[in-house]
Structures are given as structure tokens and as C-alpha cells.
Amino acid sequence: MKLVIKSIKARKILDSRAKPTVEVELVTIKEKILASIPSGTSIGKYEAKNLPTDKAVAIINKLAKSILNKDFKSQSDFDKYLRLKSKFANVTLPLSIAFCRAFKTLPKSKKLPQLMVLGFEGGVHSDSSLKIQE
């Protein structure tokens, strides 16, 4: 079964700390899916950078047209495509999460990767002497 995406729209919302962030609304023939990401309090040197929220929203809304014309076979295919289009976390992550949520509605023969969860904090988020942030 093919995932049919009818529309993708991005908008600016406020996260739990009342900071602006990006929300993506992805509409399929079956449902409307929302996905958003918070913006961190600090950025490590190996982390993907964020664009100003308004700019990220504009890029996603422009990119949406090209996504609607593609046939992605898997989450991995979609994420590879996104990495070719943008290196910014607040562009790629909400799109990837929305696609993952939509893709999981397909028959279970499709296998999705498992999520990796943060287990501890360091750096500016900790009173310890850990040099790493996460």
C-alpha cells in the first residue's frame, strides 16, 4: 500500500517554554498528523543547527511541493531525501516525525526504525563535570 500525502503545511507555534518552534501538519487520505520539535537551550558542536523559526517554516512550506510529487518507499528514503534538501534540525525533524507517524498507518509489513531515547544529561544541563552534553 502506498502512502498518499495530500498536503503539508508548516507554522510557527510556542513550545512548552513559550519559545517559538515549528509544527508540521501532514494530511493523508486517512488522517491529519501534527509533529513539532522544541528548540534546545544550547547547541552542541556536533548537533544540527536550527534556522530562525519563520525561515524554517518558509523552507518547509516551499519544500512541501516537491515532497508531494515523490513516492517514498520507507522512512529511510524520506529521511535521505530530507538530508539532501536541508541540514537544519527544525526543517528536517518535524517533517520526519510527521512522515513516520503517517507511514506507521500502512500495513505492518513495513518496518520502522526504533527511536533512540536520551538517558542522561551533561554539559550545560548538569551540575556534574561531564564534558559531553548528551
Short mmCIF file of the N, C-alpha and C atoms (twelve columns), coordinates in Angstrom:
data_MODEL
# 
_entry.id   MODEL 
# 
loop_
_atom_site.group_PDB 
_atom_site.id 
_atom_site.type_symbol 
_atom_site.label_atom_id 
_atom_site.label_alt_id 
_atom_site.label_comp_id 
_atom_site.label_asym_id 
_atom_site.label_seq_id 
_atom_site.Cartn_x 
_atom_site.Cartn_y 
_atom_site.Cartn_z 
_atom_site.pdbx_PDB_model_num 
ATOM 1   N N  . MET A 1   0.843  -1.183 0.000  1 
ATOM 2   C CA . MET A 1   0.000  0.000  0.000  1 
ATOM 3   C C  . MET A 1   0.886  1.243  0.000  1 
ATOM 4   N N  . LYS A 2   0.481  2.220  -0.760 1 
ATOM 5   C CA . LYS A 2   1.250  3.452  -0.909 1 
ATOM 6   C C  . LYS A 2   0.725  4.526  0.050  1 
ATOM 7   N N  . LEU A 3   1.650  5.283  0.613  1 
ATOM 8   C CA . LEU A 3   1.278  6.415  1.461  1 
ATOM 9   C C  . LEU A 3   0.976  7.605  0.554  1 
ATOM 10  N N  . VAL A 4   -0.257 8.093  0.606  1 
ATOM 11  C CA . VAL A 4   -0.664 9.239  -0.209 1 
ATOM 12  C C  . VAL A 4   -0.759 10.460 0.700  1 
ATOM 13  N N  . ILE A 5   0.122  11.426 0.447  1 
ATOM 14  C CA . ILE A 5   0.125  12.673 1.213  1 
ATOM 15  C C  . ILE A 5   -0.623 13.723 0.402  1 
ATOM 16  N N  . LYS A 6   -1.682 14.273 0.976  1 
ATOM 17  C CA . LYS A 6   -2.479 15.285 0.281  1 
ATOM 18  C C  . LYS A 6   -1.905 16.686 0.451  1 
ATOM 19  N N  . SER A 7   -1.399 16.988 1.652  1 
ATOM 20  C CA . SER A 7   -0.837 18.322 1.879  1 
ATOM 21  C C  . SER A 7   0.128  18.306 3.055  1 
ATOM 22  N N  . ILE A 8   1.030  19.274 3.032  1 
ATOM 23  C CA . ILE A 8   1.969  19.509 4.131  1 
ATOM 24  C C  . ILE A 8   2.014  21.013 4.354  1 
ATOM 25  N N  . LYS A 9   1.812  21.419 5.604  1 
ATOM 26  C CA . LYS A 9   1.882  22.842 5.953  1 
ATOM 27  C C  . LYS A 9   2.674  22.990 7.240  1 
ATOM 28  N N  . ALA A 10  3.529  23.985 7.271  1 
ATOM 29  C CA . ALA A 10  4.281  24.294 8.492  1 
ATOM 30  C C  . ALA A 10  3.789  25.624 9.045  1 
ATOM 31  N N  . ARG A 11  3.899  25.757 10.358 1 
ATOM 32  C CA . ARG A 11  3.523  27.016 11.010 1 
ATOM 33  C C  . ARG A 11  4.350  27.188 12.275 1 
ATOM 34  N N  . LYS A 12  4.370  28.413 12.753 1 
ATOM 35  C CA . LYS A 12  5.086  28.715 13.994 1 
ATOM 36  C C  . LYS A 12  4.135  28.520 15.164 1 
ATOM 37  N N  . ILE A 13  4.627  27.811 16.202 1 
ATOM 38  C CA . ILE A 13  3.880  27.635 17.447 1 
ATOM 39  C C  . ILE A 13  4.823  27.951 18.609 1 
ATOM 40  N N  . LEU A 14  4.304  27.902 19.819 1 
ATOM 41  C CA . LEU A 14  5.135  28.075 21.008 1 
ATOM 42  C C  . LEU A 14  5.323  26.719 21.680 1 
ATOM 43  N N  . ASP A 15  6.563  26.438 22.101 1 
ATOM 44  C CA . ASP A 15  6.821  25.179 22.799 1 
ATOM 45  C C  . ASP A 15  6.470  25.316 24.282 1 
ATOM 46  N N  . SER A 16  6.810  24.320 25.082 1 
ATOM 47  C CA . SER A 16  6.432  24.309 26.500 1 
ATOM 48  C C  . SER A 16  7.110  25.403 27.315 1 
ATOM 49  N N  . ARG A 17  8.151  26.017 26.750 1 
ATOM 50  C CA . ARG A 17  8.823  27.128 27.439 1 
ATOM 51  C C  . ARG A 17  8.427  28.471 26.832 1 
ATOM 52  N N  . ALA A 18  7.378  28.460 26.027 1 
ATOM 53  C CA . ALA A 18  6.877  29.649 25.329 1 
ATOM 54  C C  . ALA A 18  7.894  30.207 24.340 1 
ATOM 55  N N  . LYS A 19  8.714  29.334 23.782 1 
ATOM 56  C CA . LYS A 19  9.682  29.710 22.745 1 
ATOM 57  C C  . LYS A 19  9.117  29.297 21.388 1 
ATOM 58  N N  . PRO A 20  9.336  30.109 20.350 1 
ATOM 59  C CA . PRO A 20  8.813  29.745 19.033 1 
ATOM 60  C C  . PRO A 20  9.505  28.497 18.482 1 
ATOM 61  N N  . THR A 21  8.705  27.658 17.859 1 
ATOM 62  C CA . THR A 21  9.224  26.458 17.211 1 
ATOM 63  C C  . THR A 21  8.335  26.126 16.016 1 
ATOM 64  N N  . VAL A 22  8.659  25.055 15.320 1 
ATOM 65  C CA . VAL A 22  7.968  24.676 14.091 1 
ATOM 66  C C  . VAL A 22  7.020  23.510 14.348 1 
ATOM 67  N N  . GLU A 23  5.814  23.619 13.786 1 
ATOM 68  C CA . GLU A 23  4.874  22.498 13.770 1 
ATOM 69  C C  . GLU A 23  4.541  22.189 12.320 1 
ATOM 70  N N  . VAL A 24  4.495  20.910 11.990 1 
ATOM 71  C CA . VAL A 24  4.132  20.465 10.648 1 
ATOM 72  C C  . VAL A 24  2.793  19.741 10.720 1 
ATOM 73  N N  . GLU A 25  1.919  20.083 9.795  1 
ATOM 74  C CA . GLU A 25  0.646  19.375 9.631  1 
ATOM 75  C C  . GLU A 25  0.723  18.610 8.321  1 
ATOM 76  N N  . LEU A 26  0.650  17.294 8.407  1 
ATOM 77  C CA . LEU A 26  0.708  16.430 7.234  1 
ATOM 78  C C  . LEU A 26  -0.651 15.750 7.106  1 
ATOM 79  N N  . VAL A 27  -1.289 15.915 5.952  1 
ATOM 80  C CA . VAL A 27  -2.617 15.350 5.735  1 
ATOM 81  C C  . VAL A 27  -2.514 14.232 4.704  1 
ATOM 82  N N  . THR A 28  -2.990 13.038 5.092  1 
ATOM 83  C CA . THR A 28  -3.051 11.899 4.177  1 
ATOM 84  C C  . THR A 28  -4.508 11.686 3.791  1 
ATOM 85  N N  . ILE A 29  -4.761 10.664 3.004  1 
ATOM 86  C CA . ILE A 29  -6.156 10.381 2.648  1 
ATOM 87  C C  . ILE A 29  -6.931 9.828  3.843  1 
ATOM 88  N N  . LYS A 30  -6.207 9.413  4.906  1 
ATOM 89  C CA . LYS A 30  -6.863 8.839  6.082  1 
ATOM 90  C C  . LYS A 30  -6.911 9.760  7.296  1 
ATOM 91  N N  . GLU A 31  -5.899 10.615 7.470  1 
ATOM 92  C CA . GLU A 31  -5.828 11.376 8.721  1 
ATOM 93  C C  . GLU A 31  -4.984 12.645 8.598  1 
ATOM 94  N N  . LYS A 32  -5.108 13.482 9.633  1 
ATOM 95  C CA . LYS A 32  -4.274 14.677 9.765  1 
ATOM 96  C C  . LYS A 32  -3.291 14.415 10.905 1 
ATOM 97  N N  . ILE A 33  -2.007 14.639 10.635 1 
ATOM 98  C CA . ILE A 33  -0.952 14.348 11.604 1 
ATOM 99  C C  . ILE A 33  -0.211 15.633 11.929 1 
ATOM 100 N N  . LEU A 34  0.052  15.858 13.215 1 
ATOM 101 C CA . LEU A 34  0.827  17.014 13.661 1 
ATOM 102 C C  . LEU A 34  2.142  16.534 14.259 1 
ATOM 103 N N  . ALA A 35  3.196  17.289 14.012 1 
ATOM 104 C CA . ALA A 35  4.502  16.986 14.605 1 
ATOM 105 C C  . ALA A 35  5.235  18.299 14.841 1 
ATOM 106 N N  . SER A 36  5.861  18.400 16.002 1 
ATOM 107 C CA . SER A 36  6.642  19.598 16.321 1 
ATOM 108 C C  . SER A 36  7.864  19.188 17.117 1 
ATOM 109 N N  . ILE A 37  8.823  20.088 17.181 1 
ATOM 110 C CA . ILE A 37  10.028 19.841 17.975 1 
ATOM 111 C C  . ILE A 37  10.310 21.072 18.822 1 
ATOM 112 N N  . PRO A 38  10.816 20.880 20.027 1 
ATOM 113 C CA . PRO A 38  11.226 22.038 20.823 1 
ATOM 114 C C  . PRO A 38  12.588 22.526 20.346 1 
ATOM 115 N N  . SER A 39  12.920 23.742 20.669 1 
ATOM 116 C CA . SER A 39  14.283 24.210 20.406 1 
ATOM 117 C C  . SER A 39  15.049 24.104 21.717 1 
ATOM 118 N N  . GLY A 40  16.250 23.589 21.645 1 
ATOM 119 C CA . GLY A 40  17.044 23.371 22.855 1 
ATOM 120 C C  . GLY A 40  17.562 24.665 23.459 1 
ATOM 121 N N  . THR A 41  18.018 24.566 24.699 1 
ATOM 122 C CA . THR A 41  18.568 25.742 25.370 1 
ATOM 123 C C  . THR A 41  20.008 26.002 24.951 1 
ATOM 124 N N  . SER A 42  20.661 24.983 24.427 1 
ATOM 125 C CA . SER A 42  22.026 25.152 23.926 1 
ATOM 126 C C  . SER A 42  22.234 24.182 22.773 1 
ATOM 127 N N  . ILE A 43  23.249 24.433 21.978 1 
ATOM 128 C CA . ILE A 43  23.544 23.576 20.832 1 
ATOM 129 C C  . ILE A 43  24.977 23.092 20.951 1 
ATOM 130 N N  . GLY A 44  25.142 21.779 20.954 1 
ATOM 131 C CA . GLY A 44  26.472 21.186 20.982 1 
ATOM 132 C C  . GLY A 44  27.152 21.332 19.636 1 
ATOM 133 N N  . LYS A 45  28.461 21.186 19.618 1 
ATOM 134 C CA . LYS A 45  29.184 21.414 18.365 1 
ATOM 135 C C  . LYS A 45  28.904 20.346 17.310 1 
ATOM 136 N N  . TYR A 46  28.365 19.190 17.698 1 
ATOM 137 C CA . TYR A 46  28.053 18.132 16.739 1 
ATOM 138 C C  . TYR A 46  26.566 18.052 16.404 1 
ATOM 139 N N  . GLU A 47  25.775 18.922 16.970 1 
ATOM 140 C CA . GLU A 47  24.334 18.907 16.718 1 
ATOM 141 C C  . GLU A 47  23.992 19.704 15.465 1 
ATOM 142 N N  . ALA A 48  22.890 19.300 14.834 1 
ATOM 143 C CA . ALA A 48  22.385 20.059 13.694 1 
ATOM 144 C C  . ALA A 48  21.925 21.430 14.177 1 
ATOM 145 N N  . LYS A 49  22.183 22.425 13.386 1 
ATOM 146 C CA . LYS A 49  21.805 23.800 13.739 1 
ATOM 147 C C  . LYS A 49  20.341 24.050 13.395 1 
ATOM 148 N N  . ASN A 50  19.767 25.063 14.013 1 
ATOM 149 C CA . ASN A 50  18.403 25.499 13.729 1 
ATOM 150 C C  . ASN A 50  18.430 26.824 12.987 1 
ATOM 151 N N  . LEU A 51  17.441 27.013 12.138 1 
ATOM 152 C CA . LEU A 51  17.213 28.305 11.498 1 
ATOM 153 C C  . LEU A 51  16.263 29.110 12.376 1 
ATOM 154 N N  . PRO A 52  16.199 30.428 12.175 1 
ATOM 155 C CA . PRO A 52  15.121 31.180 12.825 1 
ATOM 156 C C  . PRO A 52  13.780 30.543 12.422 1 
ATOM 157 N N  . THR A 53  12.851 30.486 13.341 1 
ATOM 158 C CA . THR A 53  11.602 29.742 13.135 1 
ATOM 159 C C  . THR A 53  10.856 30.166 11.873 1 
ATOM 160 N N  . ASP A 54  10.720 31.459 11.636 1 
ATOM 161 C CA . ASP A 54  9.991  31.925 10.447 1 
ATOM 162 C C  . ASP A 54  10.643 31.431 9.158  1 
ATOM 163 N N  . LYS A 55  11.961 31.402 9.136  1 
ATOM 164 C CA . LYS A 55  12.686 30.935 7.952  1 
ATOM 165 C C  . LYS A 55  12.496 29.429 7.760  1 
ATOM 166 N N  . ALA A 56  12.534 28.670 8.851  1 
ATOM 167 C CA . ALA A 56  12.320 27.222 8.770  1 
ATOM 168 C C  . ALA A 56  10.920 26.915 8.244  1 
ATOM 169 N N  . VAL A 57  9.919  27.644 8.730  1 
ATOM 170 C CA . VAL A 57  8.540  27.462 8.268  1 
ATOM 171 C C  . VAL A 57  8.450  27.723 6.765  1 
ATOM 172 N N  . ALA A 58  9.070  28.793 6.300  1 
ATOM 173 C CA . ALA A 58  9.037  29.128 4.874  1 
ATOM 174 C C  . ALA A 58  9.702  28.036 4.034  1 
ATOM 175 N N  . ILE A 59  10.825 27.515 4.496  1 
ATOM 176 C CA . ILE A 59  11.527 26.458 3.754  1 
ATOM 177 C C  . ILE A 59  10.676 25.191 3.688  1 
ATOM 178 N N  . ILE A 60  10.068 24.804 4.806  1 
ATOM 179 C CA . ILE A 60  9.218  23.601 4.808  1 
ATOM 180 C C  . ILE A 60  8.046  23.775 3.853  1 
ATOM 181 N N  . ASN A 61  7.392  24.933 3.889  1 
ATOM 182 C CA . ASN A 61  6.245  25.154 3.009  1 
ATOM 183 C C  . ASN A 61  6.653  25.144 1.540  1 
ATOM 184 N N  . LYS A 62  7.845  25.600 1.238  1 
ATOM 185 C CA . LYS A 62  8.350  25.541 -0.139 1 
ATOM 186 C C  . LYS A 62  8.718  24.101 -0.511 1 
ATOM 187 N N  . LEU A 63  9.351  23.396 0.394  1 
ATOM 188 C CA . LEU A 63  9.771  22.010 0.178  1 
ATOM 189 C C  . LEU A 63  8.574  21.067 0.046  1 
ATOM 190 N N  . ALA A 64  7.459  21.419 0.651  1 
ATOM 191 C CA . ALA A 64  6.266  20.560 0.646  1 
ATOM 192 C C  . ALA A 64  5.840  20.185 -0.765 1 
ATOM 193 N N  . LYS A 65  5.928  21.115 -1.695 1 
ATOM 194 C CA . LYS A 65  5.509  20.843 -3.072 1 
ATOM 195 C C  . LYS A 65  6.299  19.701 -3.686 1 
ATOM 196 N N  . SER A 66  7.603  19.680 -3.440 1 
ATOM 197 C CA . SER A 66  8.422  18.608 -4.014 1 
ATOM 198 C C  . SER A 66  8.180  17.276 -3.303 1 
ATOM 199 N N  . ILE A 67  7.850  17.311 -2.017 1 
ATOM 200 C CA . ILE A 67  7.573  16.075 -1.274 1 
ATOM 201 C C  . ILE A 67  6.296  15.413 -1.791 1 
ATOM 202 N N  . LEU A 68  5.291  16.216 -2.114 1 
ATOM 203 C CA . LEU A 68  4.014  15.670 -2.588 1 
ATOM 204 C C  . LEU A 68  4.161  14.920 -3.905 1 
ATOM 205 N N  . ASN A 69  5.164  15.247 -4.697 1 
ATOM 206 C CA . ASN A 69  5.363  14.617 -6.001 1 
ATOM 207 C C  . ASN A 69  6.258  13.385 -5.949 1 
ATOM 208 N N  . LYS A 70  6.725  13.008 -4.781 1 
ATOM 209 C CA . LYS A 70  7.643  11.872 -4.639 1 
ATOM 210 C C  . LYS A 70  6.907  10.658 -4.082 1 
ATOM 211 N N  . ASP A 71  7.466  9.485  -4.391 1 
ATOM 212 C CA . ASP A 71  6.949  8.225  -3.855 1 
ATOM 213 C C  . ASP A 71  8.039  7.623  -2.976 1 
ATOM 214 N N  . PHE A 72  7.898  7.774  -1.678 1 
ATOM 215 C CA . PHE A 72  8.892  7.264  -0.734 1 
ATOM 216 C C  . PHE A 72  8.490  5.860  -0.298 1 
ATOM 217 N N  . LYS A 73  9.427  4.935  -0.390 1 
ATOM 218 C CA . LYS A 73  9.158  3.534  -0.050 1 
ATOM 219 C C  . LYS A 73  9.324  3.249  1.438  1 
ATOM 220 N N  . SER A 74  10.064 4.118  2.131  1 
ATOM 221 C CA . SER A 74  10.340 3.864  3.547  1 
ATOM 222 C C  . SER A 74  10.673 5.168  4.262  1 
ATOM 223 N N  . GLN A 75  10.727 5.079  5.583  1 
ATOM 224 C CA . GLN A 75  11.158 6.214  6.399  1 
ATOM 225 C C  . GLN A 75  12.582 6.607  6.030  1 
ATOM 226 N N  . SER A 76  13.409 5.611  5.802  1 
ATOM 227 C CA . SER A 76  14.809 5.864  5.443  1 
ATOM 228 C C  . SER A 76  14.914 6.646  4.131  1 
ATOM 229 N N  . ASP A 77  14.113 6.272  3.143  1 
ATOM 230 C CA . ASP A 77  14.104 7.007  1.866  1 
ATOM 231 C C  . ASP A 77  13.709 8.463  2.077  1 
ATOM 232 N N  . PHE A 78  12.692 8.672  2.898  1 
ATOM 233 C CA . PHE A 78  12.226 10.029 3.167  1 
ATOM 234 C C  . PHE A 78  13.313 10.847 3.863  1 
ATOM 235 N N  . ASP A 79  13.934 10.264 4.883  1 
ATOM 236 C CA . ASP A 79  14.973 10.981 5.624  1 
ATOM 237 C C  . ASP A 79  16.193 11.281 4.755  1 
ATOM 238 N N  . LYS A 80  16.553 10.373 3.868  1 
ATOM 239 C CA . LYS A 80  17.670 10.630 2.936  1 
ATOM 240 C C  . LYS A 80  17.338 11.815 2.036  1 
ATOM 241 N N  . TYR A 81  16.107 11.856 1.552  1 
ATOM 242 C CA . TYR A 81  15.671 12.970 0.714  1 
ATOM 243 C C  . TYR A 81  15.753 14.292 1.483  1 
ATOM 244 N N  . LEU A 82  15.282 14.278 2.731  1 
ATOM 245 C CA . LEU A 82  15.334 15.499 3.548  1 
ATOM 246 C C  . LEU A 82  16.762 15.978 3.760  1 
ATOM 247 N N  . ARG A 83  17.676 15.044 4.009  1 
ATOM 248 C CA . ARG A 83  19.080 15.435 4.242  1 
ATOM 249 C C  . ARG A 83  19.698 16.084 3.009  1 
ATOM 250 N N  . LEU A 84  19.200 15.742 1.825  1 
ATOM 251 C CA . LEU A 84  19.681 16.386 0.600  1 
ATOM 252 C C  . LEU A 84  19.139 17.807 0.465  1 
ATOM 253 N N  . LYS A 85  17.991 18.062 1.067  1 
ATOM 254 C CA . LYS A 85  17.321 19.354 0.923  1 
ATOM 255 C C  . LYS A 85  17.662 20.359 2.012  1 
ATOM 256 N N  . SER A 86  17.980 19.886 3.217  1 
ATOM 257 C CA . SER A 86  18.269 20.807 4.320  1 
ATOM 258 C C  . SER A 86  19.110 20.114 5.378  1 
ATOM 259 N N  . LYS A 87  19.972 20.876 6.010  1 
ATOM 260 C CA . LYS A 87  20.804 20.374 7.110  1 
ATOM 261 C C  . LYS A 87  20.313 20.900 8.460  1 
ATOM 262 N N  . PHE A 88  19.222 21.647 8.462  1 
ATOM 263 C CA . PHE A 88  18.755 22.293 9.686  1 
ATOM 264 C C  . PHE A 88  17.726 21.424 10.412 1 
ATOM 265 N N  . ALA A 89  17.934 21.238 11.713 1 
ATOM 266 C CA . ALA A 89  17.097 20.342 12.513 1 
ATOM 267 C C  . ALA A 89  15.638 20.766 12.531 1 
ATOM 268 N N  . ASN A 90  15.377 22.072 12.606 1 
ATOM 269 C CA . ASN A 90  13.977 22.498 12.693 1 
ATOM 270 C C  . ASN A 90  13.271 22.496 11.334 1 
ATOM 271 N N  . VAL A 91  13.965 22.085 10.290 1 
ATOM 272 C CA . VAL A 91  13.335 21.820 8.993  1 
ATOM 273 C C  . VAL A 91  13.098 20.313 8.845  1 
ATOM 274 N N  . THR A 92  14.124 19.516 9.090  1 
ATOM 275 C CA . THR A 92  14.032 18.078 8.824  1 
ATOM 276 C C  . THR A 92  13.285 17.283 9.891  1 
ATOM 277 N N  . LEU A 93  13.492 17.597 11.165 1 
ATOM 278 C CA . LEU A 93  12.910 16.758 12.225 1 
ATOM 279 C C  . LEU A 93  11.383 16.768 12.280 1 
ATOM 280 N N  . PRO A 94  10.715 17.928 12.244 1 
ATOM 281 C CA . PRO A 94  9.248  17.850 12.289 1 
ATOM 282 C C  . PRO A 94  8.661  17.148 11.060 1 
ATOM 283 N N  . LEU A 95  9.299  17.320 9.903  1 
ATOM 284 C CA . LEU A 95  8.844  16.606 8.708  1 
ATOM 285 C C  . LEU A 95  9.032  15.102 8.870  1 
ATOM 286 N N  . SER A 96  10.187 14.706 9.366  1 
ATOM 287 C CA . SER A 96  10.489 13.288 9.550  1 
ATOM 288 C C  . SER A 96  9.535  12.633 10.548 1 
ATOM 289 N N  . ILE A 97  9.261  13.315 11.645 1 
ATOM 290 C CA . ILE A 97  8.347  12.772 12.656 1 
ATOM 291 C C  . ILE A 97  6.935  12.637 12.081 1 
ATOM 292 N N  . ALA A 98  6.475  13.650 11.359 1 
ATOM 293 C CA . ALA A 98  5.136  13.592 10.759 1 
ATOM 294 C C  . ALA A 98  5.044  12.445 9.757  1 
ATOM 295 N N  . PHE A 99  6.081  12.290 8.930  1 
ATOM 296 C CA . PHE A 99  6.084  11.207 7.949  1 
ATOM 297 C C  . PHE A 99  6.073  9.850  8.648  1 
ATOM 298 N N  . CYS A 100 6.853  9.720  9.711  1 
ATOM 299 C CA . CYS A 100 6.904  8.465  10.471 1 
ATOM 300 C C  . CYS A 100 5.527  8.113  11.028 1 
ATOM 301 N N  . ARG A 101 4.853  9.088  11.571 1 
ATOM 302 C CA . ARG A 101 3.508  8.850  12.116 1 
ATOM 303 C C  . ARG A 101 2.528  8.449  11.014 1 
ATOM 304 N N  . ALA A 102 2.660  9.070  9.845  1 
ATOM 305 C CA . ALA A 102 1.787  8.721  8.724  1 
ATOM 306 C C  . ALA A 102 2.138  7.341  8.176  1 
ATOM 307 N N  . PHE A 103 3.416  7.059  8.073  1 
ATOM 308 C CA . PHE A 103 3.882  5.802  7.495  1 
ATOM 309 C C  . PHE A 103 3.475  4.608  8.355  1 
ATOM 310 N N  . LYS A 104 3.369  4.801  9.656  1 
ATOM 311 C CA . LYS A 104 3.017  3.680  10.538 1 
ATOM 312 C C  . LYS A 104 1.573  3.237  10.358 1 
ATOM 313 N N  . THR A 105 0.756  4.018  9.652  1 
ATOM 314 C CA . THR A 105 -0.628 3.617  9.401  1 
ATOM 315 C C  . THR A 105 -0.725 2.614  8.255  1 
ATOM 316 N N  . LEU A 106 0.377  2.406  7.530  1 
ATOM 317 C CA . LEU A 106 0.381  1.422  6.448  1 
ATOM 318 C C  . LEU A 106 0.414  0.016  7.039  1 
ATOM 319 N N  . PRO A 107 0.146  -0.996 6.232  1 
ATOM 320 C CA . PRO A 107 0.192  -2.371 6.745  1 
ATOM 321 C C  . PRO A 107 1.505  -2.669 7.465  1 
ATOM 322 N N  . LYS A 108 1.430  -3.519 8.454  1 
ATOM 323 C CA . LYS A 108 2.558  -3.784 9.344  1 
ATOM 324 C C  . LYS A 108 3.735  -4.487 8.675  1 
ATOM 325 N N  . SER A 109 3.627  -4.843 7.412  1 
ATOM 326 C CA . SER A 109 4.767  -5.456 6.731  1 
ATOM 327 C C  . SER A 109 5.906  -4.454 6.555  1 
ATOM 328 N N  . LYS A 110 5.588  -3.184 6.674  1 
ATOM 329 C CA . LYS A 110 6.618  -2.150 6.623  1 
ATOM 330 C C  . LYS A 110 7.296  -2.066 7.981  1 
ATOM 331 N N  . LYS A 111 8.612  -2.042 8.006  1 
ATOM 332 C CA . LYS A 111 9.333  -1.994 9.278  1 
ATOM 333 C C  . LYS A 111 9.876  -0.589 9.501  1 
ATOM 334 N N  . LEU A 112 9.599  -0.039 10.672 1 
ATOM 335 C CA . LEU A 112 10.087 1.287  11.032 1 
ATOM 336 C C  . LEU A 112 11.263 1.163  11.986 1 
ATOM 337 N N  . PRO A 113 12.222 2.064  11.898 1 
ATOM 338 C CA . PRO A 113 13.335 2.029  12.855 1 
ATOM 339 C C  . PRO A 113 12.846 2.379  14.256 1 
ATOM 340 N N  . GLN A 114 13.580 1.921  15.268 1 
ATOM 341 C CA . GLN A 114 13.221 2.239  16.643 1 
ATOM 342 C C  . GLN A 114 13.817 3.582  17.032 1 
ATOM 343 N N  . LEU A 115 13.137 4.260  17.935 1 
ATOM 344 C CA . LEU A 115 13.612 5.550  18.425 1 
ATOM 345 C C  . LEU A 115 14.755 5.370  19.415 1 
ATOM 346 N N  . MET A 116 15.646 6.328  19.457 1 
ATOM 347 C CA . MET A 116 16.701 6.354  20.457 1 
ATOM 348 C C  . MET A 116 16.309 7.418  21.481 1 
ATOM 349 N N  . VAL A 117 16.405 7.085  22.757 1 
ATOM 350 C CA . VAL A 117 15.938 7.969  23.821 1 
ATOM 351 C C  . VAL A 117 17.117 8.465  24.646 1 
ATOM 352 N N  . LEU A 118 17.085 9.730  25.002 1 
ATOM 353 C CA . LEU A 118 18.116 10.332 25.839 1 
ATOM 354 C C  . LEU A 118 17.986 9.816  27.261 1 
ATOM 355 N N  . GLY A 119 19.083 9.280  27.812 1 
ATOM 356 C CA . GLY A 119 19.042 8.685  29.140 1 
ATOM 357 C C  . GLY A 119 19.667 9.524  30.230 1 
ATOM 358 N N  . PHE A 120 20.524 10.464 29.872 1 
ATOM 359 C CA . PHE A 120 21.145 11.320 30.881 1 
ATOM 360 C C  . PHE A 120 21.565 12.627 30.236 1 
ATOM 361 N N  . GLU A 121 21.823 13.610 31.052 1 
ATOM 362 C CA . GLU A 121 22.226 14.938 30.587 1 
ATOM 363 C C  . GLU A 121 23.584 15.294 31.159 1 
ATOM 364 N N  . GLY A 122 24.302 16.105 30.467 1 
ATOM 365 C CA . GLY A 122 25.583 16.615 30.941 1 
ATOM 366 C C  . GLY A 122 25.764 18.024 30.419 1 
ATOM 367 N N  . GLY A 123 26.987 18.508 30.392 1 
ATOM 368 C CA . GLY A 123 27.270 19.842 29.870 1 
ATOM 369 C C  . GLY A 123 26.509 20.913 30.613 1 
ATOM 370 N N  . VAL A 124 25.869 21.839 29.868 1 
ATOM 371 C CA . VAL A 124 25.162 22.956 30.496 1 
ATOM 372 C C  . VAL A 124 23.882 22.528 31.206 1 
ATOM 373 N N  . HIS A 125 23.459 21.270 30.999 1 
ATOM 374 C CA . HIS A 125 22.233 20.781 31.630 1 
ATOM 375 C C  . HIS A 125 22.498 20.064 32.953 1 
ATOM 376 N N  . SER A 126 23.719 20.113 33.454 1 
ATOM 377 C CA . SER A 126 24.067 19.305 34.620 1 
ATOM 378 C C  . SER A 126 25.033 20.044 35.533 1 
ATOM 379 N N  . ASP A 127 25.001 19.668 36.804 1 
ATOM 380 C CA . ASP A 127 25.971 20.194 37.762 1 
ATOM 381 C C  . ASP A 127 27.235 19.340 37.798 1 
ATOM 382 N N  . SER A 128 27.261 18.258 37.031 1 
ATOM 383 C CA . SER A 128 28.419 17.360 37.045 1 
ATOM 384 C C  . SER A 128 29.543 17.928 36.179 1 
ATOM 385 N N  . SER A 129 30.643 17.248 36.160 1 
ATOM 386 C CA . SER A 129 31.794 17.692 35.371 1 
ATOM 387 C C  . SER A 129 31.865 16.989 34.018 1 
ATOM 388 N N  . LEU A 130 30.755 16.375 33.581 1 
ATOM 389 C CA . LEU A 130 30.745 15.717 32.281 1 
ATOM 390 C C  . LEU A 130 31.020 16.727 31.173 1 
ATOM 391 N N  . LYS A 131 31.900 16.369 30.256 1 
ATOM 392 C CA . LYS A 131 32.235 17.260 29.146 1 
ATOM 393 C C  . LYS A 131 31.200 17.177 28.022 1 
ATOM 394 N N  . ILE A 132 30.533 16.020 27.945 1 
ATOM 395 C CA . ILE A 132 29.528 15.873 26.893 1 
ATOM 396 C C  . ILE A 132 28.204 16.451 27.362 1 
ATOM 397 N N  . GLN A 133 27.415 16.906 26.409 1 
ATOM 398 C CA . GLN A 133 26.114 17.455 26.775 1 
ATOM 399 C C  . GLN A 133 25.078 16.350 26.872 1 
ATOM 400 N N  . GLU A 134 25.053 15.414 25.908 1 
ATOM 401 C CA . GLU A 134 24.084 14.320 25.937 1 
ATOM 402 C C  . GLU A 134 24.748 13.060 25.470 1 
# 
